[in-house]
Amino acid sequence: MKKKVSATDISQDEIEQIIALAKDANVRELSIEENDVLVRVVLARKPDGTRNTTGIVQNLASETKVTAIMAARYLPQHPDRHGTLPRVGQHVHKGETLGYLLSGPLIVPLLSPKEGTIGQELAHSNQRVEYGTAILTISEEPPLDALHP
């Protein structure tokens, strides 16, 4: 269902009500577009199945999302090459290959936009992703192996 509503026509309380209703209906994503501005709200659950809290959402603000640069299938490893790419909890450098996007015969590397630690893998192996879909998060926190020598 799509309905055009101007951002100036909606209050903060109404936005919170929309998000609460979306959560109750198990909606995963809301997209609001006006002129050349697009706002996407992704409603996620923690690994234990409970809803995200405001604290967790604020914590995500310090992370950078690595997004798909094209519609394709996400591959965490190259289909024809053996080798290990960095995984959750590991440190990566800017420009390092994090995975691949497969579209027909085309295989495009998914590169790290910054140095940091891989926080979450948001897409599954062989999952179809659209342009702009978040695949991984990278934070500036130290890698997990640095915390547990």
Short mmCIF file of C-alpha atoms in Angstrom, two decimals:
data_model
loop_
_atom_site.label_atom_id
_atom_site.label_comp_id
_atom_site.label_asym_id
_atom_site.label_seq_id
_atom_site.Cartn_x
_atom_site.Cartn_y
_atom_site.Cartn_z
CA MET A 1 0.00 0.00 0.00
CA LYS A 2 1.40 3.40 -0.96
CA LYS A 3 0.05 6.75 0.11
CA LYS A 4 1.67 10.10 -0.59
CA VAL A 5 1.99 12.21 2.56
CA SER A 6 4.13 15.30 2.91
CA ALA A 7 6.71 15.22 5.71
CA THR A 8 5.29 18.50 6.98
CA ASP A 9 1.86 16.87 7.39
CA ILE A 10 3.02 14.30 9.94
CA SER A 11 4.01 14.77 13.58
CA GLN A 12 6.69 13.01 15.62
CA ASP A 13 3.95 11.17 17.58
CA GLU A 14 2.41 9.92 14.33
CA ILE A 15 5.79 8.68 13.14
CA GLU A 16 6.29 6.78 16.40
CA GLN A 17 2.79 5.27 16.04
CA ILE A 18 3.56 4.16 12.47
CA ILE A 19 6.79 2.49 13.61
CA ALA A 20 5.02 0.76 16.53
CA LEU A 21 2.28 -0.54 14.20
CA ALA A 22 4.89 -1.73 11.70
CA LYS A 23 6.74 -3.63 14.44
CA ASP A 24 3.52 -5.27 15.63
CA ALA A 25 2.72 -6.32 12.04
CA ASN A 26 6.28 -7.69 11.59
CA VAL A 27 7.04 -5.19 8.81
CA ARG A 28 10.78 -5.23 8.14
CA GLU A 29 11.22 -1.95 6.29
CA LEU A 30 9.47 1.37 5.75
CA SER A 31 10.48 3.72 2.94
CA ILE A 32 9.38 7.34 2.74
CA GLU A 33 10.24 9.35 -0.35
CA GLU A 34 9.59 13.02 -0.99
CA ASN A 35 11.12 14.90 -3.92
CA ASP A 36 14.77 13.80 -3.96
CA VAL A 37 14.90 12.67 -0.30
CA LEU A 38 14.45 9.01 0.65
CA VAL A 39 14.17 7.88 4.27
CA ARG A 40 14.40 4.15 4.98
CA VAL A 41 13.57 2.73 8.39
CA VAL A 42 14.69 -0.88 8.87
CA LEU A 43 13.00 -2.62 11.76
CA ALA A 44 15.18 -5.43 13.06
CA ARG A 45 15.23 -7.87 15.92
CA LYS A 46 18.16 -8.78 18.12
CA PRO A 47 19.58 -12.31 17.71
CA ASP A 48 17.51 -13.52 20.69
CA GLY A 49 14.31 -12.48 18.86
CA THR A 50 13.45 -9.48 21.03
CA ARG A 51 12.91 -6.03 19.56
CA ASN A 52 15.71 -3.55 19.23
CA THR A 53 15.75 -0.88 21.89
CA THR A 54 16.57 2.79 21.50
CA GLY A 55 20.01 2.12 22.99
CA ILE A 56 20.84 -0.40 20.30
CA VAL A 57 19.61 1.90 17.55
CA GLN A 58 21.81 4.69 18.92
CA ASN A 59 24.76 2.29 19.02
CA LEU A 60 24.27 1.52 15.31
CA ALA A 61 24.85 5.19 14.53
CA SER A 62 28.60 4.65 15.13
CA GLU A 63 28.66 1.91 12.50
CA THR A 64 29.03 2.25 8.75
CA LYS A 65 26.80 0.07 6.58
CA VAL A 66 28.40 -1.57 3.57
CA THR A 67 25.72 -1.57 0.89
CA ALA A 68 25.21 -3.29 -2.44
CA ILE A 69 26.29 -1.17 -5.42
CA MET A 70 23.95 -3.10 -7.71
CA ALA A 71 21.13 -5.63 -7.72
CA ALA A 72 22.78 -9.05 -7.42
CA ARG A 73 23.33 -12.08 -5.20
CA TYR A 74 25.62 -11.60 -2.19
CA LEU A 75 28.47 -14.09 -1.90
CA PRO A 76 30.70 -14.03 1.21
CA GLN A 77 33.37 -15.95 -0.79
CA HIS A 78 34.42 -15.94 -4.43
CA PRO A 79 32.70 -18.87 -6.20
CA ASP A 80 35.86 -20.01 -8.04
CA ARG A 81 38.66 -19.06 -5.64
CA HIS A 82 39.58 -20.56 -2.35
CA GLY A 83 40.67 -18.25 0.42
CA THR A 84 39.30 -16.66 3.51
CA LEU A 85 37.83 -13.20 3.55
CA PRO A 86 37.39 -11.26 6.81
CA ARG A 87 34.32 -12.19 8.89
CA VAL A 88 32.40 -10.72 11.83
CA GLY A 89 34.73 -9.52 14.58
CA GLN A 90 37.78 -9.23 12.32
CA HIS A 91 39.66 -6.04 11.48
CA VAL A 92 39.55 -4.75 7.90
CA HIS A 93 41.36 -1.99 6.01
CA LYS A 94 39.78 0.52 3.63
CA GLY A 95 39.46 -1.05 0.18
CA GLU A 96 39.75 -4.64 1.46
CA THR A 97 37.46 -7.20 -0.21
CA LEU A 98 34.59 -8.24 2.10
CA GLY A 99 32.59 -10.41 -0.30
CA TYR A 100 31.22 -10.40 -3.83
CA LEU A 101 28.11 -9.45 -5.77
CA LEU A 102 27.09 -11.89 -8.51
CA SER A 103 24.86 -10.74 -11.36
CA GLY A 104 24.76 -13.13 -14.32
CA PRO A 105 28.38 -13.74 -15.35
CA LEU A 106 29.56 -10.56 -13.57
CA ILE A 107 31.33 -10.90 -10.20
CA VAL A 108 32.00 -7.57 -8.47
CA PRO A 109 34.05 -7.31 -5.24
CA LEU A 110 32.35 -5.71 -2.23
CA LEU A 111 34.98 -3.36 -0.77
CA SER A 112 35.33 -1.92 2.72
CA PRO A 113 34.62 1.83 2.70
CA LYS A 114 36.79 2.38 5.79
CA GLU A 115 39.12 0.75 8.27
CA GLY A 116 37.42 -0.88 11.24
CA THR A 117 35.93 -4.08 12.60
CA ILE A 118 33.15 -6.05 10.91
CA GLY A 119 30.20 -5.79 13.29
CA GLN A 120 27.32 -7.68 11.67
CA GLU A 121 26.61 -9.64 8.53
CA LEU A 122 23.14 -8.41 7.52
CA ALA A 123 22.76 -10.47 4.33
CA HIS A 124 22.99 -14.23 3.99
CA SER A 125 25.09 -16.15 1.50
CA ASN A 126 23.47 -16.23 -1.95
CA GLN A 127 20.78 -13.74 -0.84
CA ARG A 128 19.34 -11.52 -3.55
CA VAL A 129 20.10 -7.89 -2.70
CA GLU A 130 18.96 -4.68 -4.35
CA TYR A 131 20.97 -1.52 -4.90
CA GLY A 132 21.54 0.10 -1.50
CA THR A 133 20.76 -3.02 0.58
CA ALA A 134 22.92 -3.12 3.72
CA ILE A 135 25.11 -6.23 3.67
CA LEU A 136 27.62 -5.69 6.50
CA THR A 137 28.38 -3.15 9.20
CA ILE A 138 31.83 -1.85 10.07
CA SER A 139 32.54 -0.13 13.38
CA GLU A 140 35.57 1.67 14.70
CA GLU A 141 35.69 -0.62 17.75
CA PRO A 142 38.71 -2.92 18.21
CA PRO A 143 38.44 -6.44 16.77
CA LEU A 144 37.10 -9.18 19.08
CA ASP A 145 40.44 -11.05 19.05
CA ALA A 146 42.15 -7.92 20.46
CA LEU A 147 39.77 -7.99 23.45
CA HIS A 148 40.43 -11.66 24.24
CA PRO A 149 44.17 -12.40 23.86
#
